[in-house]
Coordinates of C-alpha atoms in Angstrom, one line a residue:
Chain Z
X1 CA -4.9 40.1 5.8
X2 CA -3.1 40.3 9.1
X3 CA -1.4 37.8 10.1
X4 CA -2.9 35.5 12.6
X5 CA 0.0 35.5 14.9
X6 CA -0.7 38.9 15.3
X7 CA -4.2 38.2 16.6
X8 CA -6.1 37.7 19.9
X9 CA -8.1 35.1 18.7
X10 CA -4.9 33.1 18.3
X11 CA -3.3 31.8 21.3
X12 CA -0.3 29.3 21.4
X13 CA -0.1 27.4 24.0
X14 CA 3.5 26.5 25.4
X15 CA 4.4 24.3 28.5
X16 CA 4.7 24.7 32.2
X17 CA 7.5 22.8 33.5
X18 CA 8.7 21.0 30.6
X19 CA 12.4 20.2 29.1
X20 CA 12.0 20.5 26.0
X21 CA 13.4 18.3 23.2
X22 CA 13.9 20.7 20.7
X23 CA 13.9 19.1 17.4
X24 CA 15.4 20.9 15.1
X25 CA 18.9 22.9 15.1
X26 CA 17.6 26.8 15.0
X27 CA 15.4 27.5 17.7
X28 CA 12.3 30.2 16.2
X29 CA 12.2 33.4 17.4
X30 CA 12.1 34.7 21.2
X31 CA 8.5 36.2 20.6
X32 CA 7.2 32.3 20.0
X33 CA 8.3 31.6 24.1
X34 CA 7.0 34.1 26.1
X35 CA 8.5 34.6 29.7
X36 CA 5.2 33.5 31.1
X37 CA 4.5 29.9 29.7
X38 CA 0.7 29.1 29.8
X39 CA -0.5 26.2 31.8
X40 CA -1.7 23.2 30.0
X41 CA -5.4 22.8 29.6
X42 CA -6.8 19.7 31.5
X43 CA -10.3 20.1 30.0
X44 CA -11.2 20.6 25.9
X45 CA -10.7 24.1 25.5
X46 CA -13.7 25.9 23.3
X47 CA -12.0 29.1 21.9
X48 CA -8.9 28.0 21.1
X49 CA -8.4 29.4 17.4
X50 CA -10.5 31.6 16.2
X51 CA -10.5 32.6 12.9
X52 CA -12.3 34.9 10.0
X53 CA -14.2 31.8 8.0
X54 CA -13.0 32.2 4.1
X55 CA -13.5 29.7 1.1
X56 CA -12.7 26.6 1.8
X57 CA -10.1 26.2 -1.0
X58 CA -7.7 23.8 -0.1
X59 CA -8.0 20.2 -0.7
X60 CA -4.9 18.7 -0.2
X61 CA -5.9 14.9 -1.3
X62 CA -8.3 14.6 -4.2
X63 CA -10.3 11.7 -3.7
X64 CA -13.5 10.8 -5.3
X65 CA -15.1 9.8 -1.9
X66 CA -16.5 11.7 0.8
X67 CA -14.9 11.3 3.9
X68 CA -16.7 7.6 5.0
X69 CA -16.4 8.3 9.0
X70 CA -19.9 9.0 9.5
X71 CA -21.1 6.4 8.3
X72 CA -17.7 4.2 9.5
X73 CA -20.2 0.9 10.2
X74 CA -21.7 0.7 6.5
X75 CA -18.4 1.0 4.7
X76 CA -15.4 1.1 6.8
X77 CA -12.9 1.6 3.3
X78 CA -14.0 3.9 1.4
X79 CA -11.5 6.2 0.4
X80 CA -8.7 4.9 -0.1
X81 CA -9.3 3.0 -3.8
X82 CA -8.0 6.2 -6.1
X83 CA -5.4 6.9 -3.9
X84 CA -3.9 3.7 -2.9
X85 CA -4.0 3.2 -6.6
X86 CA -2.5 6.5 -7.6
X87 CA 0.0 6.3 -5.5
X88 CA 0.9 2.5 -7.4
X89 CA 1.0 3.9 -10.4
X90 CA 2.7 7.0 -9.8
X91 CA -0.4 9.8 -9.7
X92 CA -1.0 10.4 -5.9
X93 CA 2.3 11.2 -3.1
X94 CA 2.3 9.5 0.4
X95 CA 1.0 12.3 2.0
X96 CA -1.9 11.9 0.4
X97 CA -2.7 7.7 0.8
X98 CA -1.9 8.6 4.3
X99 CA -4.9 11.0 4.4
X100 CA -7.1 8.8 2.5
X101 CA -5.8 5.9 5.5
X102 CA -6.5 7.9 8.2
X103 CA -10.5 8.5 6.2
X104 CA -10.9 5.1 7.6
X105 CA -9.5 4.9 10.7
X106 CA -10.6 8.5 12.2
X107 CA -14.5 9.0 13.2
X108 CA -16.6 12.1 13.6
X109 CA -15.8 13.4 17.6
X110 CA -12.4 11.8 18.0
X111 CA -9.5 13.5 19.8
X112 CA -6.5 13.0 17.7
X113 CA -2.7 14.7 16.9
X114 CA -1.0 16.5 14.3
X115 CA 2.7 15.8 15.8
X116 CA 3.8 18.3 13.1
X117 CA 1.8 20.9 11.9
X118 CA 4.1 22.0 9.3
X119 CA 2.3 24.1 6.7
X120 CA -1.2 22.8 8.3
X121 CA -2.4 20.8 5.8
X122 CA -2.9 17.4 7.6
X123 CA -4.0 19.9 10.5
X124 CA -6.9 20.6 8.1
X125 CA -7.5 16.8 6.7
X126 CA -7.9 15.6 10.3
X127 CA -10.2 18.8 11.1
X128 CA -12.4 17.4 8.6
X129 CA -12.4 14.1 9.6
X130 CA -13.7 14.6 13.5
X131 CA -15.8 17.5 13.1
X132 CA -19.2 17.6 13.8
X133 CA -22.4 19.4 15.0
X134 CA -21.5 17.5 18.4
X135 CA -18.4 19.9 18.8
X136 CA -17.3 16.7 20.5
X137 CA -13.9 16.1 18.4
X138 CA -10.2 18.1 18.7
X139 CA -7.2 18.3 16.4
X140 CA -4.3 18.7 18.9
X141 CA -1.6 20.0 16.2
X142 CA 1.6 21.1 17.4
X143 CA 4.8 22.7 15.6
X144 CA 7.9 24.3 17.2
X145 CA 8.7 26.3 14.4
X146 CA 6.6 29.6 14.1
X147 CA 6.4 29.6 10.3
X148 CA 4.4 26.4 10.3
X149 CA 2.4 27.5 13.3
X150 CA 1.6 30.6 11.2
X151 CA 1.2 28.5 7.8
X152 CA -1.7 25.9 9.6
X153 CA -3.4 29.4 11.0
X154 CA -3.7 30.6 8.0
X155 CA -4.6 27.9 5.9
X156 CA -7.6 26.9 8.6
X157 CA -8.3 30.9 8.4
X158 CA -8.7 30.6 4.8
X159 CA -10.7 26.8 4.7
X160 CA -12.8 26.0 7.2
X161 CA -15.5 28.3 9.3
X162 CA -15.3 29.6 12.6
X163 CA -16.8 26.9 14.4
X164 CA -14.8 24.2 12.9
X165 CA -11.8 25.9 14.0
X166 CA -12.9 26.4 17.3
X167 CA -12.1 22.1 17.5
X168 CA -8.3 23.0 16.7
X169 CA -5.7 23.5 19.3
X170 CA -2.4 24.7 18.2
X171 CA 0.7 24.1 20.0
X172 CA 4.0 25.7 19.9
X173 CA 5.8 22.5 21.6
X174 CA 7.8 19.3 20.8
X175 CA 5.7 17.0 19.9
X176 CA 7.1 14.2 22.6
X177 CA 5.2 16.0 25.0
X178 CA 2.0 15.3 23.2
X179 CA 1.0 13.5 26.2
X180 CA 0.4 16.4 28.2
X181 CA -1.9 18.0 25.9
X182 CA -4.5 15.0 26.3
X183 CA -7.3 15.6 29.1
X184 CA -7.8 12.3 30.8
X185 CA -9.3 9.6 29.8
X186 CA -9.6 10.5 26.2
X187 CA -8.8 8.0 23.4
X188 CA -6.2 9.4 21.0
X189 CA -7.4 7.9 17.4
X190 CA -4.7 9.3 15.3
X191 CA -1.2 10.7 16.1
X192 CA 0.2 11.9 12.5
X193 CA 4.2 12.8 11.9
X194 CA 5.5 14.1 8.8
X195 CA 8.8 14.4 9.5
X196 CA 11.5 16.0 7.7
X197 CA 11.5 19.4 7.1
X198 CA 9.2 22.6 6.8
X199 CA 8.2 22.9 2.8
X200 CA 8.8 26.3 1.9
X201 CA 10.9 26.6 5.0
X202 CA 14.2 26.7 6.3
X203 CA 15.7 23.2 5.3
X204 CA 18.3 23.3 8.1
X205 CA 15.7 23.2 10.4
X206 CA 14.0 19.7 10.6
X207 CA 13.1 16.5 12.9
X208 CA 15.6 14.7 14.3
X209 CA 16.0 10.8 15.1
X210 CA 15.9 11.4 18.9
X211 CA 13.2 13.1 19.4
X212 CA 10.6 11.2 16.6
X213 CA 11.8 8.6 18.8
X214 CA 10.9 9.6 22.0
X215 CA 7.4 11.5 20.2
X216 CA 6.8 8.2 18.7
X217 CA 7.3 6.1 22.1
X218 CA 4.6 8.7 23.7
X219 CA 2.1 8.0 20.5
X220 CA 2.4 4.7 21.3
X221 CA 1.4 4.8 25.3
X222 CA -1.8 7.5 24.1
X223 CA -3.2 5.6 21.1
X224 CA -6.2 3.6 21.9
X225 CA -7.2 0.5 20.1
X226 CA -8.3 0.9 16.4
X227 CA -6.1 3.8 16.4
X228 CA -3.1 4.6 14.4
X229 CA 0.3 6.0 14.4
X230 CA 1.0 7.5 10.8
X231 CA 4.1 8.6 9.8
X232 CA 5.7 10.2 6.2
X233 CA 9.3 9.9 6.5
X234 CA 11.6 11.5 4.1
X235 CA 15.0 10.3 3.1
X236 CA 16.3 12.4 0.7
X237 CA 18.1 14.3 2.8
X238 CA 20.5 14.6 5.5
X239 CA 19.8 12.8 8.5
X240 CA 16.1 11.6 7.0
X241 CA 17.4 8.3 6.2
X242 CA 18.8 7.8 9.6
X243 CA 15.8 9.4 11.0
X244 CA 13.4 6.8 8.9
X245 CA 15.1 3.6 10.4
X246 CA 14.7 4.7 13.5
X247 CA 11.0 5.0 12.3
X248 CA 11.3 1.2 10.9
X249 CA 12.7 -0.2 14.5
X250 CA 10.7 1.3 16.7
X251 CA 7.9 -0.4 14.6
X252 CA 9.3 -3.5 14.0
X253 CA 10.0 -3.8 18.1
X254 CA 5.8 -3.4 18.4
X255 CA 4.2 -6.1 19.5
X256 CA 2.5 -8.2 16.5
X257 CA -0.5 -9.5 18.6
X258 CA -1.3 -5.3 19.3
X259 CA 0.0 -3.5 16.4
X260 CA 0.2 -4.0 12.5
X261 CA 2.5 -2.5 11.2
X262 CA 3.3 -1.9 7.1
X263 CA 5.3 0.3 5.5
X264 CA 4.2 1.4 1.3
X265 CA 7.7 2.6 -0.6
X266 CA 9.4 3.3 -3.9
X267 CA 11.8 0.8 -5.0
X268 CA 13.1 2.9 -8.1
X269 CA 12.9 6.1 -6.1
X270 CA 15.5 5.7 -3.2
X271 CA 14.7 9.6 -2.1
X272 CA 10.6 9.1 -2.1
X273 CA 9.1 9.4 1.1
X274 CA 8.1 6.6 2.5
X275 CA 4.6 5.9 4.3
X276 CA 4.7 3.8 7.6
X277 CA 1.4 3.1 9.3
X278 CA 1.2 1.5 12.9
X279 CA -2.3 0.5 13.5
X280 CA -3.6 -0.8 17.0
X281 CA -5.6 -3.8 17.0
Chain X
X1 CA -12.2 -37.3 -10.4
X2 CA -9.7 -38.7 -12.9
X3 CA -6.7 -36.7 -12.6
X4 CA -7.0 -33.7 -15.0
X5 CA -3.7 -34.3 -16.1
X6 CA -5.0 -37.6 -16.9
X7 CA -7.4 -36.1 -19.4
X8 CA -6.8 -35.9 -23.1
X9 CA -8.9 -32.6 -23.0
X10 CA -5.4 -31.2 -21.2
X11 CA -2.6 -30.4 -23.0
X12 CA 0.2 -29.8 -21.2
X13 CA 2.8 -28.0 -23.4
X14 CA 6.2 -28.4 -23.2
X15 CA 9.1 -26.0 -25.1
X16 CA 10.5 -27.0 -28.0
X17 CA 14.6 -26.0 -28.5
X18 CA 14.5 -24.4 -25.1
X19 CA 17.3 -24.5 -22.6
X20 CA 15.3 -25.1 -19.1
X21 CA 16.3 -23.1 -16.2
X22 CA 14.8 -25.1 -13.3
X23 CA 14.0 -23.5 -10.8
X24 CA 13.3 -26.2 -8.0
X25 CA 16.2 -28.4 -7.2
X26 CA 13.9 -31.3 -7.2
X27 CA 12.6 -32.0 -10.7
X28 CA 9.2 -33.4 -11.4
X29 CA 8.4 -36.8 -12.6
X30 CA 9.7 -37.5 -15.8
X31 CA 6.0 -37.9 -17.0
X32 CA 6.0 -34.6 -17.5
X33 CA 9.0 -34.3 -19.7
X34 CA 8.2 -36.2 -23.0
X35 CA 10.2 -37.3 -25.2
X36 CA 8.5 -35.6 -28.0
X37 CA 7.8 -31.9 -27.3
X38 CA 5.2 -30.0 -28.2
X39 CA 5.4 -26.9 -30.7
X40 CA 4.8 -23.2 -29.4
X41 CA 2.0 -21.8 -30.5
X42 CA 1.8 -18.7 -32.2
X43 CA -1.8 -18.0 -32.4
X44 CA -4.1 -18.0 -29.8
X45 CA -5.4 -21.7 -29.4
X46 CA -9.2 -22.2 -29.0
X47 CA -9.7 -25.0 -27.0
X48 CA -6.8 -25.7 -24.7
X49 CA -8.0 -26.6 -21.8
X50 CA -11.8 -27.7 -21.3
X51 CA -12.5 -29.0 -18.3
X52 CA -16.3 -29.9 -16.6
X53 CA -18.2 -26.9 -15.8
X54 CA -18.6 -26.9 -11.9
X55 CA -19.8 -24.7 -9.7
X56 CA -17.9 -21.4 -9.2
X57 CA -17.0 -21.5 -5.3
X58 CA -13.3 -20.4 -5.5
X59 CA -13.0 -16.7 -4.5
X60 CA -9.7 -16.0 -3.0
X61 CA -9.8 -12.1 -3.2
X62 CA -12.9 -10.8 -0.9
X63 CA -13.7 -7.4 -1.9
X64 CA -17.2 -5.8 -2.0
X65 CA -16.4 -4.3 -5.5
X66 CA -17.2 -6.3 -8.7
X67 CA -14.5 -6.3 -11.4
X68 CA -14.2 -3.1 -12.8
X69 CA -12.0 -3.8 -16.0
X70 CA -15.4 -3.6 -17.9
X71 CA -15.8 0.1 -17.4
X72 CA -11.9 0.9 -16.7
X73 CA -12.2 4.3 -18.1
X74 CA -15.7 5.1 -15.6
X75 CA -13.8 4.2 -12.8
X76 CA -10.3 3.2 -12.6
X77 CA -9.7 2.0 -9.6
X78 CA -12.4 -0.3 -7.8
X79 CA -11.7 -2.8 -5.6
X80 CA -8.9 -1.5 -4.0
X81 CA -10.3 0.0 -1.1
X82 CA -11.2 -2.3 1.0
X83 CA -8.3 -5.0 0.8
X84 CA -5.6 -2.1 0.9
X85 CA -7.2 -1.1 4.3
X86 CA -7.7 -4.4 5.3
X87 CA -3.9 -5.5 4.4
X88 CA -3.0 -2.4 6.3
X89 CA -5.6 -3.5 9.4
X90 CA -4.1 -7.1 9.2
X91 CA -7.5 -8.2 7.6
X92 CA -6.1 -9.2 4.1
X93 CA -2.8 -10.8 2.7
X94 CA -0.5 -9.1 0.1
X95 CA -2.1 -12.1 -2.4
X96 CA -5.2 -10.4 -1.9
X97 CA -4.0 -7.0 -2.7
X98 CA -2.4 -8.2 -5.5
X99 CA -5.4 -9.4 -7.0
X100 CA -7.2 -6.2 -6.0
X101 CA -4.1 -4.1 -7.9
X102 CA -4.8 -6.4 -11.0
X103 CA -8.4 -5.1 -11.2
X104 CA -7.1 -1.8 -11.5
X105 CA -5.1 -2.9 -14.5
X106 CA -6.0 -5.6 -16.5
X107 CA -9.0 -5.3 -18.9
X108 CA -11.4 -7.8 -20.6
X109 CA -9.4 -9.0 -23.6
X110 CA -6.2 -8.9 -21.9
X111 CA -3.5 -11.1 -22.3
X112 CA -2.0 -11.8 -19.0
X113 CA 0.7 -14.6 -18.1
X114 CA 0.5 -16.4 -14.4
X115 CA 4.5 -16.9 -14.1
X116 CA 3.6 -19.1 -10.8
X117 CA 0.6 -21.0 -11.4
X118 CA 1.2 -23.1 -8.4
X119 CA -2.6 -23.7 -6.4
X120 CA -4.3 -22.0 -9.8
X121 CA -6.1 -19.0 -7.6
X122 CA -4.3 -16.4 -9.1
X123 CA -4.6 -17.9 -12.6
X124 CA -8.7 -18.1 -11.8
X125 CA -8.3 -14.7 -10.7
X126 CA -6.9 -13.3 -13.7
X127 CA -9.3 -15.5 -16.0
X128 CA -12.2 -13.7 -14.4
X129 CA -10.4 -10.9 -15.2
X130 CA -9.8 -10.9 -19.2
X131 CA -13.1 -13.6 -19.7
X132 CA -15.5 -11.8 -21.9
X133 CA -17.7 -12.7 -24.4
X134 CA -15.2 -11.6 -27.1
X135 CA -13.1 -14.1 -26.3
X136 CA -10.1 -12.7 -26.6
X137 CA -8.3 -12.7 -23.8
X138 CA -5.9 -15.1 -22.5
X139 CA -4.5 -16.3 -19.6
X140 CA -0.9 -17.9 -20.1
X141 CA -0.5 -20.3 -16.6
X142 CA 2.9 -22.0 -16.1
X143 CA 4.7 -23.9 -13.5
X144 CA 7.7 -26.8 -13.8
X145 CA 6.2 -28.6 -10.9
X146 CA 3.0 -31.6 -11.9
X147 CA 1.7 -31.1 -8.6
X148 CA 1.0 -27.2 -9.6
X149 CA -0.5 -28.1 -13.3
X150 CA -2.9 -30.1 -11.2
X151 CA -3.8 -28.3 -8.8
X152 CA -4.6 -25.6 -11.4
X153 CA -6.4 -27.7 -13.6
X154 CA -8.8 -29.1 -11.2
X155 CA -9.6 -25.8 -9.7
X156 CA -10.6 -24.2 -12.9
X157 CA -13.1 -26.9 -13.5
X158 CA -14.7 -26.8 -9.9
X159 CA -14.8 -22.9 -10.9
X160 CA -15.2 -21.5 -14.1
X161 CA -17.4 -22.6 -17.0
X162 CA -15.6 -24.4 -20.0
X163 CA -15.8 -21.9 -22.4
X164 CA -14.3 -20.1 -20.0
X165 CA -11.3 -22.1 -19.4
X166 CA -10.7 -22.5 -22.6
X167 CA -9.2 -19.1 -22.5
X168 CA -6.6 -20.5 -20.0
X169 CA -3.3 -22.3 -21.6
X170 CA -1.2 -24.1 -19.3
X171 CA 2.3 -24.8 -19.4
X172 CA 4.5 -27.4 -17.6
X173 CA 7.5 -24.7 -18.2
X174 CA 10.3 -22.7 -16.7
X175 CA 9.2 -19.0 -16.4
X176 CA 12.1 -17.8 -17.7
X177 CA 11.0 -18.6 -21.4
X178 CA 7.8 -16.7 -20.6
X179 CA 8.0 -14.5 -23.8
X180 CA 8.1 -17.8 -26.7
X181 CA 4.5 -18.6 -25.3
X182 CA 3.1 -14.7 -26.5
X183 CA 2.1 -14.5 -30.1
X184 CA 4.1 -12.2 -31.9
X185 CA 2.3 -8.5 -31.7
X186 CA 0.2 -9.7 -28.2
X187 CA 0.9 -6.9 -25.4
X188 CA 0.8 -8.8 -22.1
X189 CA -1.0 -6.6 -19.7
X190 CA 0.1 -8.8 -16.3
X191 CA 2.9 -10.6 -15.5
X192 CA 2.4 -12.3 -12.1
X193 CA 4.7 -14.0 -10.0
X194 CA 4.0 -15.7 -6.2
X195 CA 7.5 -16.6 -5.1
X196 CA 8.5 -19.6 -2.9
X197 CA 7.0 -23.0 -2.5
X198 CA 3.8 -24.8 -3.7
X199 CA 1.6 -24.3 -0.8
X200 CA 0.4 -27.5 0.4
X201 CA 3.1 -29.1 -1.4
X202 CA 7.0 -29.9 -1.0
X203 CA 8.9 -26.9 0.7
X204 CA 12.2 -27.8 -0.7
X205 CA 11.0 -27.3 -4.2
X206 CA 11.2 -23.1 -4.8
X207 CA 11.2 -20.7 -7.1
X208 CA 15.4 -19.3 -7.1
X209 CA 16.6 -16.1 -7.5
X210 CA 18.8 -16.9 -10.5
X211 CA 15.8 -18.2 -12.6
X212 CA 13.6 -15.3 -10.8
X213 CA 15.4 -12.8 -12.0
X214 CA 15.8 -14.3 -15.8
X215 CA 12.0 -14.0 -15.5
X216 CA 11.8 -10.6 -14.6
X217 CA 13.8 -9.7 -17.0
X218 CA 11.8 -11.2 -19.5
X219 CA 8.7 -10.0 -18.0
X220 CA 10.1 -6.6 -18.3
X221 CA 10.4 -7.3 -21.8
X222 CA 6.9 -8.1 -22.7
X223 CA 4.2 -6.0 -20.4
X224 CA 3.3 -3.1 -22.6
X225 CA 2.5 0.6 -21.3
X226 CA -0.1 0.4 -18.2
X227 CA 0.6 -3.2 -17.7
X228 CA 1.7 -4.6 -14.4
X229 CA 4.2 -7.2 -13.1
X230 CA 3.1 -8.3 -9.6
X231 CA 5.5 -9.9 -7.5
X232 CA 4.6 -11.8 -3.7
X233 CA 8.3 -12.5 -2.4
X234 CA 7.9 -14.6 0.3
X235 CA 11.0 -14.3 3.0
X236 CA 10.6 -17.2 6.0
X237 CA 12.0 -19.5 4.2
X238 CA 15.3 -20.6 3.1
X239 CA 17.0 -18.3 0.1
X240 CA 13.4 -16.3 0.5
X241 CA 15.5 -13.7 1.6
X242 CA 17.9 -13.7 -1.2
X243 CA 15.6 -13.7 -3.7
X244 CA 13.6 -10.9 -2.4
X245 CA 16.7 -8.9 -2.8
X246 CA 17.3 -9.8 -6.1
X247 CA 13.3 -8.5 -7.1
X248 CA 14.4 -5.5 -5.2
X249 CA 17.4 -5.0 -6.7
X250 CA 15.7 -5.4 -10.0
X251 CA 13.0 -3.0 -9.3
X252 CA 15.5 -0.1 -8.3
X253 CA 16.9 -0.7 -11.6
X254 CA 14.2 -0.1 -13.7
X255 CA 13.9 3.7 -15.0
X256 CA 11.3 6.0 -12.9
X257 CA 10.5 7.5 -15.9
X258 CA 9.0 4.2 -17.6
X259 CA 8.2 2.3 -14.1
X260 CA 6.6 2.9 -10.9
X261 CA 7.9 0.8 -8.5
X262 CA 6.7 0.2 -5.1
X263 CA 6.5 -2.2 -2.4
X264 CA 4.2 -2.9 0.6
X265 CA 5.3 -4.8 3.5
X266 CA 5.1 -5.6 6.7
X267 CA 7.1 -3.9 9.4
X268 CA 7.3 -6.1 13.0
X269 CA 6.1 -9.4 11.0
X270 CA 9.4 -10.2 9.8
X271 CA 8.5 -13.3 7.6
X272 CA 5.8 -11.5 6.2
X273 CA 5.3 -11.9 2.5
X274 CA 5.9 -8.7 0.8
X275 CA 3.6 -7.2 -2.2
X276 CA 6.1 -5.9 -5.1
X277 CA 4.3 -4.0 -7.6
X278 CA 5.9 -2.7 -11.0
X279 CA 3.7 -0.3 -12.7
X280 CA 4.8 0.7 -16.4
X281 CA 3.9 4.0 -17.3

């Protein structure tokens, strides 16, 4: 198979008139910022990412449940029992009670952000979660590094059909400028980091504490209520501990009549990633 | 009401040869110290505590989800759903997860040891927990202060039915000697702990880190493979702090390839209690 890069259908969208906060050390390649930068869409694109519809074969967080949004008002939980639970006794990673959080929180039609794409499966999970026959719903998920703009193309290539992808948009941005991708007026439901760096990828490149600050600071303004702010930090390695209490202050400074926010972490494992969510009453 | 601690049909044990470790600086009334002390039992005693069958209106832990232990191997881990989300959404308190986690856990039968009995809700949780027919499980309930042993006595019989309390033994004891009370070749599937003061009652009389900790460790000791110790450190109040430290500390300590150890807590609520979980593979 080609690779989608290499396609029309593909477009990534970079930004007019931006400074960018780059947020890792090596920049990607020249081809991923074209002389010309595209302008930034003010209305929901239709076409954004087109790709050929395969199996859908990837499943990043086993649950027993179907995804509950649809039918949010009957059971507004459902979900998160097996993985909340796995993840206390040792079966299921934070990456995945995050999904199975965000099951519960996210509704069919909402506009929400993948702040880092990264090899595209969160990208995928919050696909799931806001599409519908509507065609109402968008993932915003944006990377600077080309691998993991490549790795989310392909994996939505190989999992989900051609109409579902049409509700992704895929950015090739720093993910403090997430505010400019949002038309106005929409509610953001879900702004999801997972920081660190690429799996698979070059560990040198990663997030870095000033910019998940500043990314995090702009989640904040674009969250509506009964949204939330999901972050996977990881502190096994350099600069991710650092980077995850910066995480921990900028929630501990939100206000406690607007925002709740928890944190779920090892206590034997000092190097596990830890899962922060910041919800919006 | 008489007083149940008024009743002859409570027996209030006290330990036999044991060194106390108080750990409240204000001892209780000397009522509760006999002269004579009672032996330890080492089978399980029938008809400890029978109290008036009542009606059953004390449900701390709101969940949609029945008990599950019945059919533990259909469906492990009811309950949780809705109380993890609801902690998370500022719905629920980490008591209520707690309880929610012990569903996933504890099985009819069980033996499980309340190391705080202080109000009795967690001690009526985990009665309706290991209460079957068989009769065989049993909830060991302890607490140095009077004002505790009453508390829990009266709510079991407003709640339960008497043959079900009689599965419920309770201890005017130090925690710390948790481990004489189990009878030799008895695998204790919980070991609970709600740190801090008797709600309700005198804030100057606290569970301490030195005798904390000696009850971990003991705790450690007896919980057998899939069994739980369940920790709510509470950290507003004086030496809260401290001691939370100290069941931290503990928890990174134990081995991550025996334990899973985990804790959930909240991030701009400072004096939040926190939910410490230690899972034993």
């Amino acid at each position: 198979m080609a690779s989608v890069m290499n396609s029309s259908h593909i477009r990534i969208r970079l930004q007019k008139n931006l400074k960018f906060f780059f947020f890792f050390s090596a920049l990607p390649p020249p081809s991923l910022f074209p002389s010309k930068l595209l302008s930034i869409p003010t209305t929901k694109p239709s076409n954004l990412a087109h790709f050929v519809a395969q199996n859908d074969i990837v499943t990043p967080v086993q649950t027993p449940h179907t995804n509950s949004s649809a039918k949010h008002n009957e059971s507004p939980f459902q979900g998160l029992e097996c993985v909340m639970a796995g993840y206390m006794f040792g079966k299921k990673k934070a990456t995945q009670v995050a999904q199975a959080v965000w099951k519960n929180v996210v509704r069919k039609g909402d506009t929400v952000i993948d702040a880092t794409c990264g090899n595209g499966y969160d990208t995928l999970a919050m696909l799931r979660l806001i599409a519908d026959d509507t065609r109402r719903g968008r993932v915003y998920a944006m990377d600077l590094q080309k691998d993991a703009i490549e790795s989310t193309s392909s994996l939505l290539e190989r999992s989900v059909s051609a109409d579902e992808r049409e509700l992704v948009e895929l950015y090739s941005m720093c993910h403090t400028k997430m505010e400019e991708l949002i038309p106005h007026g929409d509610v953001v439901r879900l702004v999801a980091f997972n920081l660190g760096y690429l799996p698979g990828g070059d560990k040198k490149i990663q997030t870095e504490s000033e910019t998940t600050l500043l990314a995090l600071q702009a989640a904040e303004r674009i969250v509506g209520r009964g949204g939330l702010i999901s972050i996977v930090a990881y502190v096994g390695h350099s600069g991710g501990r650092e980077e995850f209490e910066i995480v921990q202050s900028f929630a501990a400074g939100l206000a406690v009549d607007s925002w709740v926010c928890c944190k779920l972490q090892m206590l034997n494992r000092p190097f596990a990633p830890v899962l922060v969510l910041l919800y919006k009453k």
